[in-house]
Amino acid sequence: MAAARRMVVVGGDAAGMTAASQARRLQGPDELEIVAFERGDFSSYSACGIPYWIGGDVAQRDDLIARTPEEHRERGIDLRMRTEVTALDLDGGRVRARELPGRGDGSRDGTGTGDGARSGAELREYWTEFDDLVLATGARPTRPPLPGIDAEGVHGVQSLEDGQALLDALERADRRADGAALRAVVVGAGYIGVEMAEALVRRKYEVTVLDQAPQPMTTLDPDMGELVRESMCDMGMEVVTDAAVTAIETAEPDAGGRKGDGREGDGRNGGRVTAVTTESARYPADVVVLGLGVAPETSLAREAGLPLGASGGLLTDLAMRVRGRENIWAGGDCVEVLDLVSGRTRHIALGTHANKQGQVIGANIGGGYGTFPGVVGTAVSKVCDLEIARTGLLEAQARAVGLQFVTVTAEATSRAGYFPGSRPMRVKMLAERGTGKLLGAQIVGREGAGKRVDIAAVALTAGMTVEQMTFLDLGYAPPFSPVWDPVLVAARKATAAVKERG
Amino acid sequence: MAAARRMVVVGGDAAGMTAASQARRLQGPDELEIVAFERGDFSSYSACGIPYWIGGDVAQRDDLIARTPEEHRERGIDLRMRTEVTALDLDGGRVRARELPGRGDGSRDGTGTGDGARSGAELREYWTEFDDLVLATGARPTRPPLPGIDAEGVHGVQSLEDGQALLDALERADRRADGAALRAVVVGAGYIGVEMAEALVRRKYEVTVLDQAPQPMTTLDPDMGELVRESMCDMGMEVVTDAAVTAIETAEPDAGGRKGDGREGDGRNGGRVTAVTTESARYPADVVVLGLGVAPETSLAREAGLPLGASGGLLTDLAMRVRGRENIWAGGDCVEVLDLVSGRTRHIALGTHANKQGQVIGANIGGGYGTFPGVVGTAVSKVCDLEIARTGLLEAQARAVGLQFVTVTAEATSRAGYFPGSRPMRVKMLAERGTGKLLGAQIVGREGAGKRVDIAAVALTAGMTVEQMTFLDLGYAPPFSPVWDPVLVAARKATAAVKERG
C-alpha cells in the first residue's frame, strides 16, 4: 500500500533527520512515506564534537554519530546515503537525485559506515516526487581562493570526513616524528579555530593561530576577546591578529616516509603545505587547519528561486516554512533565524538550533503544530579550562540596529570566595539606555563561568531589565556561587549605570 | 557635629550590616549616624559555610567572615559587639541595649574577635534613639525540648560560636581516638543536616542521619528525595526516616581523658551524650548535631506588637518596611518573603536573600529607592559530588494553593553523551494544567546539575510556560550540554503532558 503522502528531506544531519524522526513519531508509514538524501557518508552526527575527537577527548569517530543510517531505516525512514540532490523542481513537486561513487575513489579514505555497497554497481540518477520538502542542506566552510588552498596538509573540520582526513594526517605525522616539533597553523580564531588550536596543542604541535581581525573571538567584544588572547598565549599558542593570509606555500611531496601510503596521485594539486604567509610574515606549517566559519549551503535553493537573506541563508516563517511556500520547509545551518534582541534575521550555525527547528518541521509535517520563536544569540565554548560565553548583542551589533546602551564589566568568582575551587570570571553586560532592558552579556572565566550565560539568555528572552535581574532568585550555596551570583553583580552595576546615564 | 538622622540596626550579620553599609555608601556621617548592635562575637559571616569549615574544605573560621567589626567601624558604622537589644520602644523611637559579658565566662571559649575588652569593666545598659530602625535579628535553630537536649556533645550549627564549639569537640575526640570508630548522629535530613553528615563522614565518623519525615530532603518531592537517600547511603551514611527522636541519652562525664580540659563545671546539665533514641531504636552517639532548620528570631518584634506571619517571621512591604510602619525596616532570616509562584508569604532563611534585602533597606534609608520583589524558592546544595536543586513549588505546595498541574521527570546528561565527564541527572518539572505555566523544577545529579536550576528560576520569575522554555536559546557546546539541555528535555516532556492532560 502506498503512503498517502511523501516527505522528502535533503540533508541527513541534525535538522533533516530530526524532522524525519519527529514526523515518523507522529505518523506511520501508511500515512507518510519519508525519503531522505545525504550526499556524505554519515548521518546525524555532531560536527561540534570534531575538535574534541581530534584532541583525544572523544575516543572514536562513531561516538559522534547519534544515529546511523541503519538505525534511521529501522525506524521507517528511507535514508539514501551518498546520494546528492542536484536540482529542485518546485513547480513539479520533485527533486533530482544522483548516486555518488562509494568507497574506493581517490578522494575518500573508504571510511563510510556501510553505504558504499553501490561501489562498482551502476550509479543511478532519478527524480523523486514530494508532498512536503525539507531543505536541510547545512553550511559549507569558508574557503578563500588563496594560492595553495588545495594543497595536501590543508584541512577543514566541517564534516566527519574532514575530521577523519585530518586525524589520519596527524597520525601519520605523529609516527614520522624525528624530534623536531611539528607545527600547525590555524587560520581563524573563532570558536572552531580556537577549539582546534587546543586540540593541536594537546597533540604536542607548536600552534600558531592567525586571524585578520584585531582580536581573537570576534563573537565577543574586543575587550572580552583580549581575555581569550591572554589565555591562549598562556596555553602556549602563538596568536597573531590583524593577519590576513595571502598564500599557502607548498613543496612537492618529498619521498621520505610518504611513499606507499597510497596518497600520491590523489588528485590534490600544488604539493604539500610548507608555510602560511601573511602580508608581513611567514609561518612554517606541517599542517594547516581552516577555521574560518561557515556560510549557508543554499545553492540548490538559490537556483530554485527561494528567498534568501543577506547571509545567503533561507528565509522562513516561524513554523519553519520557506517564506511564501506552503510545502517547502527549511531548518538548520542553511537558514537564517530571527534574532529576538535585534529584530533582524541572522545566520547562526549551531546544532542545538538545527535540532529544535527539525523538531518543529517534523511536528508540522506530521500533523502537529510547532513554531521556532527565534534565538538570542547564545554561544559557549571551552578552550583548555577557559570558558567563553555570550548571549544577545555585542556593542557593534547593538549600534548597528540603532540601540543606545550602557556597558559594565564585573569581576566575580564562581563560588563563595572562601570555598576551594572558586575561580575568577569577568561578566560584561549591555543594557539599553532609558528602559534598562538587558541587551547582551559576555562571560570569560574558568570552571562555572560558561553556563551562567543561560541566566542572561532566559532574561533576554523574557525581556527583563537589568534591575529586574538584580533580584533574580538564583541558586545559592557556597560550592556553587557567592551570595551575589556573578551575573547579579553585573546586573547591579548595569542598573546603576542606566540610572546614571539616564 | 551631630548627624541629622540616626539609623539603628539590630543584628550584625548579612541583612543588618549590608543595610548599614549600603546606607553609609549613600550618606556620610554628617547626614546619617549608624549604630548597629550584635549580641554575638562575629559580624557579617557566612553561616552557610559552617558545614564546609567543619568538614575541612574551608581552612579557618575567619575565612567565613566577610567583614570584621573593625572593618565596619573603619567605614563609619558604630558596630557594638556583644551588646544585646532587649526591648523596642517604637512609640518612643528608641531601643534598649545591654552589654553582655565578654571573654572569660564559662559558656564561651574566648574566641571572640577582639570585642571582649569590656570584660571585667562595668557592663552598661542604655536606651538609644533612632530615626530609622532595622530589625535583622536572624533566625534561631529549632531545638525541641527533648530529654538530654542540653547534654554535652549536642551541637547546633547556626552560628560561628556553634561551629567553633563543635569543631573543638571533634578535635578533642579526634585526639582521643582509641581505635574504635567515633559515631555521630545528625538529627534532621534537610540541607544543613545532610551537609553536616558529609562533613562528619569526611572526619571519619560513622554517621547516622535521623529524620521524622518519610524521606530525606523534604525540600524536594518524595520521589526526588529518594534519589538523595540512595546517594547518602552510597556515601556510607545510615539514613533512617520516619524516625522521631524521643530522647538524648547521657552519662556523667567519665574522668578518662576529660580532666584538665577546663570543661568540667561549665554549666551544662545532664552529663555527656551517649545515644539518641527514637520510638523504635537506639543510636549510640559520641556527638549529636542538630540540623532541624530554623525559625525567625522575632521575640523582640512580637513583644513590640509588630505584624508577624504564620511562620513567626516579620511581614514587610516590598520596600522592606515592616507593614504599617514608616520607619521600621526588617530583612534577612527574621522576615517572611513573598513567594512569587504561590502568591503567599514564606519563611526562607538564605544568605542571598538577606543580602539583597539589606541592600534594599540601605538604599531606602540612605535616600535612594529599591524594592525586593520576592522569591521563587530556589535552593541548591551539594553533598559529596551529589548536587541537589529546586525552585518554585513542590507538588504538595502547589496543591496547598489550589493549583492543578502535571509533573514529568526526565533523565539527561550534563554534557554531550560522548564527552568525557558527562554525568546523568534527573530533572522533575511541574507545569500548570491549561496554561502550561512552569510551577517548579527539581534537579538531582552530579557535576553540572545544581546551577541548571537557575534556568527554571528565571523562567518562573518571567512567568514562562514550559512550551516557551522548550525553545530557550541556552548555551550549547559538547563540554557544557547535550544538544537539548536537560532542562529543555524536561520542558519538552512537560509541554506534551500539558497538551495531553488539557
CSV table of N, CA, C and O in Angstrom, one decimal, chain B residues 13 45 58 80 106 138 182 193 227 231 291 307 317 327 360 412 495:
chain,number,residue,atom,x,y,z
B,13,ASP,N,24.7,40.7,61.2
B,13,ASP,CA,25.1,39.8,60.2
B,13,ASP,C,24.6,40.3,58.8
B,13,ASP,O,24.5,41.5,58.6
B,45,TYR,N,29.1,37.2,58.8
B,45,TYR,CA,29.8,35.9,58.5
B,45,TYR,C,28.8,35.1,57.7
B,45,TYR,O,27.6,35.3,57.6
B,58,VAL,N,37.0,24.5,54.2
B,58,VAL,CA,37.4,25.8,54.5
B,58,VAL,C,38.3,25.8,55.6
B,58,VAL,O,38.0,25.1,56.7
B,80,ARG,N,28.4,47.8,67.7
B,80,ARG,CA,28.7,47.4,69.1
B,80,ARG,C,28.5,45.9,69.3
B,80,ARG,O,27.3,45.4,69.3
B,106,GLY,N,32.1,31.2,81.6
B,106,GLY,CA,32.2,29.7,81.4
B,106,GLY,C,31.6,29.2,80.1
B,106,GLY,O,32.0,28.2,79.6
B,138,GLY,N,17.7,37.8,62.6
B,138,GLY,CA,18.0,36.5,62.1
B,138,GLY,C,17.0,35.4,62.5
B,138,GLY,O,15.8,35.6,62.7
B,182,LEU,N,34.4,6.6,65.9
B,182,LEU,CA,33.5,7.5,66.6
B,182,LEU,C,32.2,7.6,65.8
B,182,LEU,O,32.2,7.5,64.6
B,193,GLY,N,21.4,19.4,57.7
B,193,GLY,CA,21.7,18.0,58.3
B,193,GLY,C,22.5,17.2,57.3
B,193,GLY,O,23.5,16.6,57.7
B,227,LEU,N,16.2,9.9,45.7
B,227,LEU,CA,17.5,9.8,45.0
B,227,LEU,C,18.6,10.3,45.9
B,227,LEU,O,19.7,9.8,45.9
B,231,SER,N,22.0,8.2,47.4
B,231,SER,CA,23.3,8.7,47.3
B,231,SER,C,24.0,8.8,48.7
B,231,SER,O,25.1,8.5,48.9
B,291,GLY,N,20.3,19.5,63.1
B,291,GLY,CA,20.1,20.1,61.8
B,291,GLY,C,18.6,20.2,61.5
B,291,GLY,O,18.2,19.7,60.4
B,307,PRO,N,3.7,43.1,63.1
B,307,PRO,CA,3.0,42.1,62.5
B,307,PRO,C,3.8,40.9,62.0
B,307,PRO,O,4.9,41.1,61.4
B,317,ASP,N,6.5,45.4,53.6
B,317,ASP,CA,6.1,45.7,52.2
B,317,ASP,C,7.2,45.4,51.3
B,317,ASP,O,8.3,44.9,51.7
B,327,ASN,N,9.0,53.9,59.6
B,327,ASN,CA,10.5,54.0,59.8
B,327,ASN,C,11.1,52.7,60.5
B,327,ASN,O,12.1,52.7,61.0
B,360,VAL,N,18.4,46.7,49.8
B,360,VAL,CA,17.2,47.5,49.6
B,360,VAL,C,16.9,48.4,50.7
B,360,VAL,O,16.7,49.6,50.6
B,412,ALA,N,18.7,12.9,31.8
B,412,ALA,CA,19.5,13.5,30.8
B,412,ALA,C,20.9,13.6,31.3
B,412,ALA,O,21.2,13.2,32.5
B,495,THR,N,5.6,20.0,28.2
B,495,THR,CA,4.7,20.5,27.2
B,495,THR,C,3.7,19.5,26.7
B,495,THR,O,2.5,19.7,26.5
